[in-house]
PDB file of C-alpha atoms in Angstrom:
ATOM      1  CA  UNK A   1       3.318 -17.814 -17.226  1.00 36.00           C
ATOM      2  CA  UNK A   2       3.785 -21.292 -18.467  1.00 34.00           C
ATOM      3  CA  UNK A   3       0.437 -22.221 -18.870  1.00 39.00           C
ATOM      4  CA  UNK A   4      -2.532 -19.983 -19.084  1.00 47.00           C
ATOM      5  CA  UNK A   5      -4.735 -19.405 -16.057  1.00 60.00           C
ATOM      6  CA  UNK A   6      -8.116 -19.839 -15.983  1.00 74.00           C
ATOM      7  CA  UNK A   7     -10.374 -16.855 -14.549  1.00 81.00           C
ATOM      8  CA  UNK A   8     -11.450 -17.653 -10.811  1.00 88.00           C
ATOM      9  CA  UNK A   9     -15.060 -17.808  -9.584  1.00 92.00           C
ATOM     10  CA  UNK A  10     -15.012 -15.560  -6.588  1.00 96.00           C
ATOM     11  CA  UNK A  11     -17.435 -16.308  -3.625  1.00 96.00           C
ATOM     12  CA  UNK A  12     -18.979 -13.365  -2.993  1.00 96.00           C
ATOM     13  CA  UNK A  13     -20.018 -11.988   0.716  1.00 95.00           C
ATOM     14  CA  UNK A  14     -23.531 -11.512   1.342  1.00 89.00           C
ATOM     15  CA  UNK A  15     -25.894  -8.344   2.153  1.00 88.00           C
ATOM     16  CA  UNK A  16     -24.729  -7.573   5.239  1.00 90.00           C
ATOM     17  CA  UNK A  17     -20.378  -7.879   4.922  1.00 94.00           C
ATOM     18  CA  UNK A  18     -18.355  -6.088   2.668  1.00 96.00           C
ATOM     19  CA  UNK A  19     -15.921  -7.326  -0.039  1.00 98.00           C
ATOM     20  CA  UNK A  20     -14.558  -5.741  -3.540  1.00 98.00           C
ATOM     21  CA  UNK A  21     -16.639  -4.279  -5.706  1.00 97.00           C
ATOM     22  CA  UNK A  22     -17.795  -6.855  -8.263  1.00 97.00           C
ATOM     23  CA  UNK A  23     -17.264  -4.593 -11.010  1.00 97.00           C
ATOM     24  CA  UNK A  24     -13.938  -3.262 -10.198  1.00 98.00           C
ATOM     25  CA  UNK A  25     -12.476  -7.025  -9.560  1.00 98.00           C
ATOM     26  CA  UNK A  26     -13.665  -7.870 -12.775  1.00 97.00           C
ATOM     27  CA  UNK A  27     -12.216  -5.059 -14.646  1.00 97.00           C
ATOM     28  CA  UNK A  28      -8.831  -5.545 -13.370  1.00 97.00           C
ATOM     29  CA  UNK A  29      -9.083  -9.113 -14.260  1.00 97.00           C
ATOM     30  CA  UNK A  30      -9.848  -8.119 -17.749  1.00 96.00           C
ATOM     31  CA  UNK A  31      -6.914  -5.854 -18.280  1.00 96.00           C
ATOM     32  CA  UNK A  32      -4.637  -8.613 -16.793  1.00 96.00           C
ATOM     33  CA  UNK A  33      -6.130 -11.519 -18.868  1.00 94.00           C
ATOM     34  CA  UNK A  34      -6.267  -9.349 -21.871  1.00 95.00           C
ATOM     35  CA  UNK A  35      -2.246  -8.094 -21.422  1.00 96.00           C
ATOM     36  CA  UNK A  36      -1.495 -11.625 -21.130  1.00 93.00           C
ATOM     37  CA  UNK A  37      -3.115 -12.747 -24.144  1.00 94.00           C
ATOM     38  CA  UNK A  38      -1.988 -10.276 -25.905  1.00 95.00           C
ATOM     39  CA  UNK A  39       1.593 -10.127 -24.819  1.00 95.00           C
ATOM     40  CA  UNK A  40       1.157  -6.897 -23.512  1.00 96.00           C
ATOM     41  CA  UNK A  41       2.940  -5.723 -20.257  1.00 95.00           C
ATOM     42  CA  UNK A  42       0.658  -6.996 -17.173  1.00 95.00           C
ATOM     43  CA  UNK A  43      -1.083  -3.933 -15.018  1.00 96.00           C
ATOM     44  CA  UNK A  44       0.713  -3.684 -11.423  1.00 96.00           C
ATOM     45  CA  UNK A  45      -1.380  -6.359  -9.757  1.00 96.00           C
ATOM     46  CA  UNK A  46       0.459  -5.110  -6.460  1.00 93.00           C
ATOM     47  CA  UNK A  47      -0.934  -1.848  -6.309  1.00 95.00           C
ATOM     48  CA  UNK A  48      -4.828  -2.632  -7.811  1.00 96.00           C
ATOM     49  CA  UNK A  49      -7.000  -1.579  -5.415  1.00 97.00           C
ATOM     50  CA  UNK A  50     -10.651  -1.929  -5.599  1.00 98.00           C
ATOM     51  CA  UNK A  51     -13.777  -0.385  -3.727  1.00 98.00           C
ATOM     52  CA  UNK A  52     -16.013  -1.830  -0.828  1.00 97.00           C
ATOM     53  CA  UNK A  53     -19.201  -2.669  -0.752  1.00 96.00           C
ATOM     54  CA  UNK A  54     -21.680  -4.835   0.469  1.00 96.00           C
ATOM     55  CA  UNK A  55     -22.413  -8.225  -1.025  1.00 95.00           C
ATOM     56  CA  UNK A  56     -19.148  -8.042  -3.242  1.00 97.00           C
ATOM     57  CA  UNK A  57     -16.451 -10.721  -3.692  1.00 98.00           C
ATOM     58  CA  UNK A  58     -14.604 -12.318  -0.920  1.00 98.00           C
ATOM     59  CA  UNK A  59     -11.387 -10.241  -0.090  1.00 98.00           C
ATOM     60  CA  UNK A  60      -9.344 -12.924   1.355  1.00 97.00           C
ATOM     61  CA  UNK A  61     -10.136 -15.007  -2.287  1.00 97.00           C
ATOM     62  CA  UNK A  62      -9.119 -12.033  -4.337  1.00 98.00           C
ATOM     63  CA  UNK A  63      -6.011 -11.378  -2.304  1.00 97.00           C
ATOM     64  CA  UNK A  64      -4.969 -15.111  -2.532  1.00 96.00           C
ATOM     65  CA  UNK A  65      -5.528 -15.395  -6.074  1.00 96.00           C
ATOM     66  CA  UNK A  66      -4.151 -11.759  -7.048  1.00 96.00           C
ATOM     67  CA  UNK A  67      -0.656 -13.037  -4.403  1.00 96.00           C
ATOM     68  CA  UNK A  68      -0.522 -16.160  -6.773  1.00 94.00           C
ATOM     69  CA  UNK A  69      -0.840 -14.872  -9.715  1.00 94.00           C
ATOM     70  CA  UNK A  70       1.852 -11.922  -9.003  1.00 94.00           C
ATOM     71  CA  UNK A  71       3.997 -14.815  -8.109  1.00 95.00           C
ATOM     72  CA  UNK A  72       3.797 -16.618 -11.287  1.00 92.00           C
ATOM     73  CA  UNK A  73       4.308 -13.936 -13.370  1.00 89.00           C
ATOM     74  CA  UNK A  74       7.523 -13.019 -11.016  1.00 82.00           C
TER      75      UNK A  74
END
């Protein structure tokens, strides 16, 4: 990546939709960030997969981000 990518601020859904787990989002994010930093090999950002539940962060804003970011990183 050519120049480092700042951590998004996810909308999240609400009570009464679902979206990804807060926790597991921001876990994944961690090991990415982290790898990067680090210059370690990046987890498979294709194949994370994170639990539903209510009030958690917008799916289509995770997807988009987590599409980018697999992009830039080729």
């Amino acid at each position: 990546m050519s120049e480092q990518r700042g951590r998004p601020a996810f909308r999240t859904t609400g009570f009464l939709r679902q979206g990804y787990q807060v926790e597991d989002v921001d876990d994944f994010l961690d090991e990415v960030f982290d790898a990067l930093a680090g210059g370690r090999p990046v987890p498979d950002i294709g194949g994370a997969r994170f639990r539903n539940r209510r009030g958690g962060y917008e799916v289509s804003e995770v997807d988009a981000f987590l599409d980018e970011l697999a992009a830039e990183l080729g």
